[in-house]
Coordinates of C-alpha atoms in Angstrom, one line a residue:
M22 CA 0.1 0.0 -0.1
R23 CA 1.1 3.5 -0.5
L24 CA 2.2 5.3 2.7
L25 CA 1.9 9.0 3.3
D26 CA 5.0 11.0 4.2
E27 CA 3.0 13.2 6.3
S28 CA 1.2 12.6 9.7
P29 CA -1.7 14.5 11.2
A30 CA -0.6 17.1 13.7
V31 CA -4.2 17.4 15.5
R32 CA -4.0 15.5 18.7
F33 CA -7.2 14.0 20.5
E34 CA -8.1 11.0 22.4
A35 CA -10.3 8.6 20.1
P36 CA -13.7 8.6 21.6
R37 CA -14.7 5.2 21.3
T38 CA -17.7 5.4 23.7
T39 CA -19.1 8.0 21.6
Y40 CA -19.3 6.2 18.1
A41 CA -22.7 6.8 16.6
G42 CA -24.2 3.2 16.6
G43 CA -27.1 3.9 14.1
P44 CA -28.8 6.6 12.0
A45 CA -30.0 9.7 13.8
E46 CA -33.6 9.3 12.9
R47 CA -33.4 5.7 14.4
R48 CA -32.2 7.3 17.6
G49 CA -35.1 9.5 17.7
T50 CA -33.5 12.6 16.0
A51 CA -34.1 13.9 12.6
R52 CA -31.5 13.8 10.0
D53 CA -30.8 17.4 10.1
G54 CA -31.1 17.4 13.9
V55 CA -27.7 16.0 14.6
R56 CA -25.3 18.4 16.4
L57 CA -23.1 20.8 14.3
L58 CA -19.9 22.2 15.5
V59 CA -19.0 25.2 13.5
A60 CA -15.4 26.3 13.8
D61 CA -15.1 29.7 12.1
A62 CA -11.8 31.5 12.3
A63 CA -13.8 34.7 12.4
A64 CA -16.6 33.9 14.8
G65 CA -15.2 31.4 17.0
V66 CA -16.4 27.8 17.8
V67 CA -20.2 27.4 18.1
D68 CA -22.1 24.3 19.2
T69 CA -25.4 24.1 17.3
R70 CA -27.5 22.0 15.2
F71 CA -27.2 21.0 11.6
D72 CA -30.5 22.4 10.5
R73 CA -29.0 25.7 11.4
I74 CA -26.1 25.6 9.2
G75 CA -27.5 28.3 7.0
D76 CA -26.9 30.8 9.9
H77 CA -23.3 30.3 9.2
L78 CA -23.3 30.6 5.4
S79 CA -23.9 33.8 3.2
A80 CA -25.8 34.2 0.1
G81 CA -23.4 33.6 -2.8
D82 CA -21.5 30.8 -0.9
L83 CA -21.3 27.8 -2.8
L84 CA -21.7 24.1 -1.4
V85 CA -20.2 21.5 -3.5
V86 CA -21.7 18.2 -3.0
N87 CA -21.0 14.6 -4.0
D88 CA -24.1 12.8 -5.9
S89 CA -22.6 9.4 -6.0
A90 CA -24.9 6.9 -4.3
T91 CA -24.0 3.8 -2.3
L92 CA -24.0 0.4 -3.5
A93 CA -24.8 -2.6 -1.5
G94 CA -21.2 -3.8 -1.5
A95 CA -21.0 -6.3 1.3
L96 CA -21.8 -10.0 0.5
D97 CA -21.5 -13.1 2.6
G98 CA -19.3 -15.6 0.8
V99 CA -17.3 -18.9 1.3
S100 CA -13.6 -19.0 0.6
D101 CA -11.9 -22.2 -0.5
R102 CA -9.3 -21.7 2.2
H103 CA -10.9 -19.5 4.9
G104 CA -14.5 -20.8 4.9
A105 CA -17.1 -18.2 5.9
V106 CA -16.0 -14.7 4.8
V107 CA -17.5 -11.2 4.1
A108 CA -16.4 -9.9 0.8
H109 CA -16.5 -6.1 0.3
L110 CA -16.7 -4.9 -3.4
A111 CA -14.6 -1.7 -3.4
T112 CA -14.2 -0.8 -6.9
P113 CA -14.7 -2.1 -10.5
L114 CA -11.6 -1.3 -12.6
D115 CA -11.4 -0.5 -16.4
D116 CA -10.4 -4.1 -17.4
G117 CA -13.5 -5.6 -15.7
T118 CA -11.7 -7.0 -12.5
W119 CA -12.7 -5.6 -9.2
V120 CA -10.8 -4.4 -6.1
V121 CA -12.2 -6.4 -3.2
E122 CA -11.4 -6.7 0.5
L123 CA -12.0 -10.0 2.5
R124 CA -13.0 -9.6 6.1
R125 CA -14.0 -12.0 9.0
A126 CA -17.5 -13.3 9.1
P127 CA -20.0 -12.7 10.3
D128 CA -19.5 -9.1 11.3
A129 CA -16.6 -8.0 9.1
D130 CA -14.9 -6.7 12.2
R131 CA -11.3 -7.6 10.9
S132 CA -9.4 -7.9 7.6
I133 CA -8.2 -11.3 6.5
L134 CA -4.7 -10.7 5.6
D135 CA -3.4 -14.2 4.7
A136 CA -5.4 -14.5 1.5
R137 CA -3.5 -15.8 -1.7
P138 CA -3.4 -15.5 -5.3
G139 CA -5.9 -18.2 -6.7
D140 CA -8.2 -18.1 -3.6
E141 CA -11.8 -18.4 -4.9
I142 CA -14.6 -17.0 -3.1
D143 CA -18.2 -18.1 -3.8
L144 CA -20.7 -15.3 -3.5
A145 CA -24.6 -16.0 -3.2
A146 CA -24.4 -19.6 -3.4
G147 CA -22.1 -19.6 -6.3
R148 CA -23.9 -17.1 -8.5
T149 CA -20.6 -15.3 -8.8
V150 CA -17.2 -16.8 -8.0
L151 CA -14.4 -14.3 -7.3
R152 CA -10.8 -15.3 -8.0
L153 CA -8.0 -13.3 -6.3
E154 CA -5.2 -12.4 -8.8
A155 CA -2.8 -10.1 -7.0
P156 CA -2.5 -7.5 -4.1
Y157 CA -4.0 -4.2 -5.1
P158 CA -2.3 -2.0 -6.1
T159 CA 0.7 -3.8 -4.7
A160 CA 1.2 -4.7 -1.1
S161 CA -1.7 -3.7 1.1
S162 CA -1.1 -4.8 4.7
P163 CA -1.4 -2.6 7.7
T164 CA 1.1 -5.0 9.5
G165 CA 3.6 -5.5 6.8
A166 CA 2.5 -9.1 6.4
G167 CA -0.1 -10.3 4.1
N168 CA -2.5 -8.2 2.0
R169 CA -5.7 -6.4 2.5
L170 CA -6.8 -5.3 -0.9
W171 CA -7.0 -7.7 -3.9
R172 CA -7.7 -7.4 -7.7
A173 CA -10.1 -10.2 -8.4
T174 CA -11.4 -11.6 -11.7
W175 CA -14.9 -13.4 -11.6
D176 CA -17.0 -16.2 -13.1
G177 CA -20.9 -16.2 -13.1
D178 CA -23.0 -13.2 -12.7
P179 CA -21.3 -9.8 -12.7
P180 CA -20.3 -8.9 -9.2
A181 CA -22.5 -5.7 -9.3
R182 CA -25.4 -7.6 -10.3
T183 CA -25.0 -10.2 -7.5
A184 CA -24.5 -7.3 -5.1
H185 CA -27.6 -5.4 -6.2
R186 CA -29.7 -8.7 -5.6
Y187 CA -28.1 -10.1 -2.5
G188 CA -25.7 -7.6 -1.0
R189 CA -26.0 -5.2 2.0
P190 CA -24.4 -1.9 2.8
I191 CA -20.7 -2.1 3.8
A192 CA -20.8 -1.6 7.7
Y193 CA -18.3 -2.2 10.7
G194 CA -18.4 -3.3 14.1
Y195 CA -19.3 -0.1 15.8
L196 CA -23.0 -0.1 14.3
D197 CA -25.4 -1.7 16.7
E198 CA -27.2 -3.6 14.0
R199 CA -27.6 -3.8 10.1
Y200 CA -29.3 -0.8 8.4
P201 CA -31.0 -0.9 4.9
L202 CA -29.3 0.8 2.1
A203 CA -31.7 3.7 2.2
D204 CA -30.1 4.6 5.5
H205 CA -26.7 4.7 3.8
Q206 CA -27.8 7.3 1.1
T207 CA -27.7 11.0 1.1
V208 CA -30.3 13.3 -0.3
F209 CA -27.9 14.2 -3.0
G210 CA -26.8 10.6 -4.0
H211 CA -28.4 9.3 -7.5
V212 CA -25.3 8.2 -9.3
P213 CA -24.7 4.8 -8.0
G214 CA -21.1 3.7 -7.5
S215 CA -19.8 4.2 -4.1
A216 CA -18.8 1.4 -1.8
E217 CA -19.5 3.5 1.1
M218 CA -21.7 6.4 1.7
A219 CA -20.3 10.0 1.1
S220 CA -21.4 10.6 4.8
A221 CA -20.7 14.3 5.3
A222 CA -23.7 15.1 3.3
R223 CA -26.1 12.8 5.2
P224 CA -27.6 15.3 7.5
F225 CA -28.9 17.3 4.6
T226 CA -32.6 16.9 3.9
A227 CA -34.7 18.0 1.0
E228 CA -36.5 20.7 3.4
L229 CA -33.2 22.0 4.6
V230 CA -31.7 22.2 1.0
T231 CA -34.8 24.1 0.1
R232 CA -34.2 26.6 2.8
L233 CA -30.6 27.2 2.0
V234 CA -31.3 27.9 -1.7
A235 CA -34.0 30.3 -0.6
R236 CA -31.4 32.1 1.3
G237 CA -29.2 32.4 -1.8
V238 CA -26.6 29.6 -0.9
L239 CA -25.6 27.9 -4.0
I240 CA -25.2 24.3 -4.5
A241 CA -23.5 22.4 -7.2
P242 CA -22.5 18.5 -7.7
V243 CA -19.5 16.7 -8.4
T244 CA -19.2 12.8 -8.6
L245 CA -16.7 10.8 -6.7
H246 CA -17.3 7.1 -6.2
T247 CA -15.7 6.2 -3.0
G248 CA -13.8 3.0 -2.2
V249 CA -13.6 1.1 1.1
S250 CA -12.7 3.4 3.9
S251 CA -10.9 1.0 6.1
Q252 CA -7.5 2.4 5.5
E253 CA -4.8 2.0 8.3
A254 CA -3.1 4.8 9.8
G255 CA -0.7 6.4 7.3
E256 CA -2.3 4.6 4.3
A257 CA -3.2 6.9 1.4
P258 CA -6.6 6.5 -0.2
Q259 CA -6.8 4.5 -3.3
P260 CA -7.5 5.9 -6.8
E261 CA -11.1 6.8 -7.2
R262 CA -13.3 7.6 -10.3
F263 CA -14.6 11.3 -10.3
V264 CA -16.4 13.7 -12.6
V265 CA -16.6 17.5 -12.2
P266 CA -19.1 19.0 -14.7
V267 CA -18.7 21.9 -16.7
A268 CA -21.5 23.8 -15.1
T269 CA -20.0 23.1 -11.5
A270 CA -16.6 24.2 -12.8
D271 CA -17.9 27.4 -14.2
L272 CA -19.8 28.2 -11.0
V273 CA -16.8 27.5 -8.7
N274 CA -14.8 30.0 -10.7
L275 CA -17.5 32.6 -10.6
V276 CA -18.0 32.3 -6.7
R277 CA -14.3 32.6 -6.2
A278 CA -14.1 35.7 -8.4
R279 CA -16.9 37.3 -6.6
G280 CA -14.9 36.7 -3.1
R281 CA -17.3 34.3 -1.8
R282 CA -16.6 30.7 -0.2
V283 CA -16.4 27.5 -1.9
V284 CA -17.4 25.0 0.8
A285 CA -16.8 21.2 0.1
V286 CA -19.4 18.9 1.7
G287 CA -17.1 16.0 2.6
T288 CA -13.7 14.8 1.7
S289 CA -14.8 13.0 -1.3
A290 CA -16.2 16.5 -2.9
T291 CA -12.9 18.0 -1.8
R292 CA -10.8 15.4 -3.6
A293 CA -12.9 15.6 -6.7
L294 CA -12.8 19.4 -6.8
E295 CA -9.1 19.7 -6.3
S296 CA -8.6 17.2 -9.0
A297 CA -10.0 19.5 -11.5
V298 CA -7.6 22.4 -10.7
V299 CA -6.1 23.6 -14.0
D300 CA -2.4 23.0 -14.0
G301 CA -0.4 26.4 -13.6
S302 CA -3.6 28.3 -12.6
P303 CA -4.1 27.8 -8.9
G304 CA -7.7 28.5 -8.0
I305 CA -9.1 27.9 -11.4
V306 CA -11.0 24.6 -12.2
S307 CA -12.1 23.1 -15.4
A308 CA -14.5 20.2 -16.2
A309 CA -12.6 16.8 -15.5
S310 CA -13.1 13.3 -15.1
G311 CA -11.4 9.9 -14.9
W312 CA -9.3 8.4 -12.0
T313 CA -7.8 10.7 -9.3
T314 CA -4.7 10.0 -7.3
R315 CA -4.9 13.5 -5.7
V316 CA -4.3 13.5 -1.9
V317 CA -5.0 16.8 -0.2
T318 CA -2.7 17.2 2.8
P319 CA -1.0 20.1 4.5
G320 CA 1.9 19.7 2.2
H321 CA -0.2 19.5 -0.9
P322 CA -3.0 21.9 0.2
P323 CA -6.2 22.7 -1.5
Q324 CA -6.3 25.3 -4.4
V325 CA -10.1 25.8 -4.4
V326 CA -11.7 24.6 -1.3
Q327 CA -12.2 27.5 1.3
G328 CA -14.5 25.5 3.8
L329 CA -15.4 22.1 4.7
V330 CA -18.5 20.3 6.1
T331 CA -17.5 16.9 7.3
G332 CA -18.0 14.2 10.1
W333 CA -15.4 13.3 12.6
H334 CA -12.3 11.2 11.8
D335 CA -10.0 8.9 13.6
P336 CA -6.6 9.8 14.7
G337 CA -4.0 9.2 12.1
A338 CA -6.6 8.9 9.3
S339 CA -5.7 10.4 5.9
H340 CA -9.0 12.2 6.1
L341 CA -7.7 14.2 9.0
L342 CA -4.8 15.4 7.0
L343 CA -7.3 16.8 4.3
V344 CA -9.1 18.5 7.3
E345 CA -5.9 20.2 8.5
A346 CA -5.0 21.1 5.0
V347 CA -8.4 22.9 4.4
A348 CA -8.9 24.3 8.0
G349 CA -5.4 24.9 9.1
E350 CA -3.8 23.0 12.1
A351 CA -4.8 25.4 14.6
L352 CA -8.6 25.6 13.8
A353 CA -8.8 21.9 13.2
Q354 CA -7.2 21.3 16.8
R355 CA -9.7 23.8 18.3
A356 CA -12.5 21.7 16.5
Y357 CA -11.4 18.4 17.7
G358 CA -10.7 19.5 21.2
A359 CA -14.2 21.0 21.5
A360 CA -15.8 17.8 19.8
T361 CA -14.3 15.4 22.2
R362 CA -15.0 17.6 25.2
G363 CA -18.4 18.2 24.2
G364 CA -19.3 14.5 23.4
Y365 CA -20.0 14.7 19.7
L366 CA -20.7 11.5 17.9
W367 CA -18.3 10.0 15.5
H368 CA -18.5 8.2 12.2
E369 CA -21.0 8.0 9.4
F370 CA -24.2 8.4 11.4
G371 CA -22.7 10.7 13.8
D372 CA -22.4 14.6 14.2
S373 CA -21.1 17.0 12.0
S374 CA -18.7 19.9 11.7
L375 CA -18.4 23.1 9.5
L376 CA -14.9 24.4 9.3
L377 CA -14.4 28.1 7.9
P378 CA -10.9 29.0 8.0
A379 CA -9.9 32.7 7.3
L380 CA -10.1 34.0 3.9
A381 CA -7.0 36.0 2.9
G382 CA -6.8 39.3 4.9
A383 CA -9.4 38.5 7.4
P384 CA -8.8 38.5 11.1
A385 CA -9.0 35.3 13.2
S386 CA -10.9 34.9 16.6
G387 CA -10.1 32.9 19.5
A388 CA -13.8 32.9 20.8
T389 CA -15.5 29.8 21.9
R390 CA -19.3 29.8 22.5
G391 CA -21.7 27.1 23.4
I392 CA -19.2 24.3 24.3
S393 CA -18.8 23.2 27.6

């Protein structure tokens, strides 16, 4: 696997007792009723609710959202060497093979690292048979022994068809039960292709989007189909397929020219947009599509994105480097410190943040409001 040569500077204690075990609405809270921590370099830190996000945006600001929809990418299977396994379908490649991850059955709580080339996995009672060909992209083990991701050929029904009929959403052990695919979709998701939900947009609802648009907040889509997110600390994200449409690129350039903010909803939207920056013209994007290997870090900072809506990420995760790159180390540290002290909920069904670093020439504030 590709290791990053940068490590997150933000320090906090992993809040394992405050993982969200299920969707907000199944906990008795509306989707847009989850908590929102606003870390604004000019206004300070505010503890509020997601349906008040419009209070912290201005007419003419642009939210860039990921319209990729989640697939049912987890399938029970039987390996000819390991017995019962859970197969996670990560990404279809251009040559028809798939990137897959094998995890322990029944809860997919850990990766299987000792698979070998030639291993075969029956899915859905043999409707599809995966054959592991080679580690992807090369070695991919968090321990240095074995491999986590594999490129696999297949026989029988196409893996996507089998997943559509018999699969379920990819989920990990911190969830208190399995939830239907609809719970793993966002209001913007209508282009199927993601292994896991682009979860930063999950708290948005149609009603909230309507209110934001009525206030003059702009919204534009990009597409980035996510792979599996179970990277280990220090592991770079894999290449992912993305599209930045002409209309979105033009709107981004117009908003920036008028001095308004471009706020990405999620790390996936950030990666897509930053992959469309025109070479030699920082801050300018054009329509683009294909596979992106762009990794946004403090050492390779964003050129276009000026704010971020995102959930809460684990220590050492590559997503945390992206947060620092957009928000700046100091503001990101304040946000994570406030969130851990304030009992915010982590992961895809958890609480959210809006990070607004200072624009060029704007003073920063040290105020903190509403956080105990």
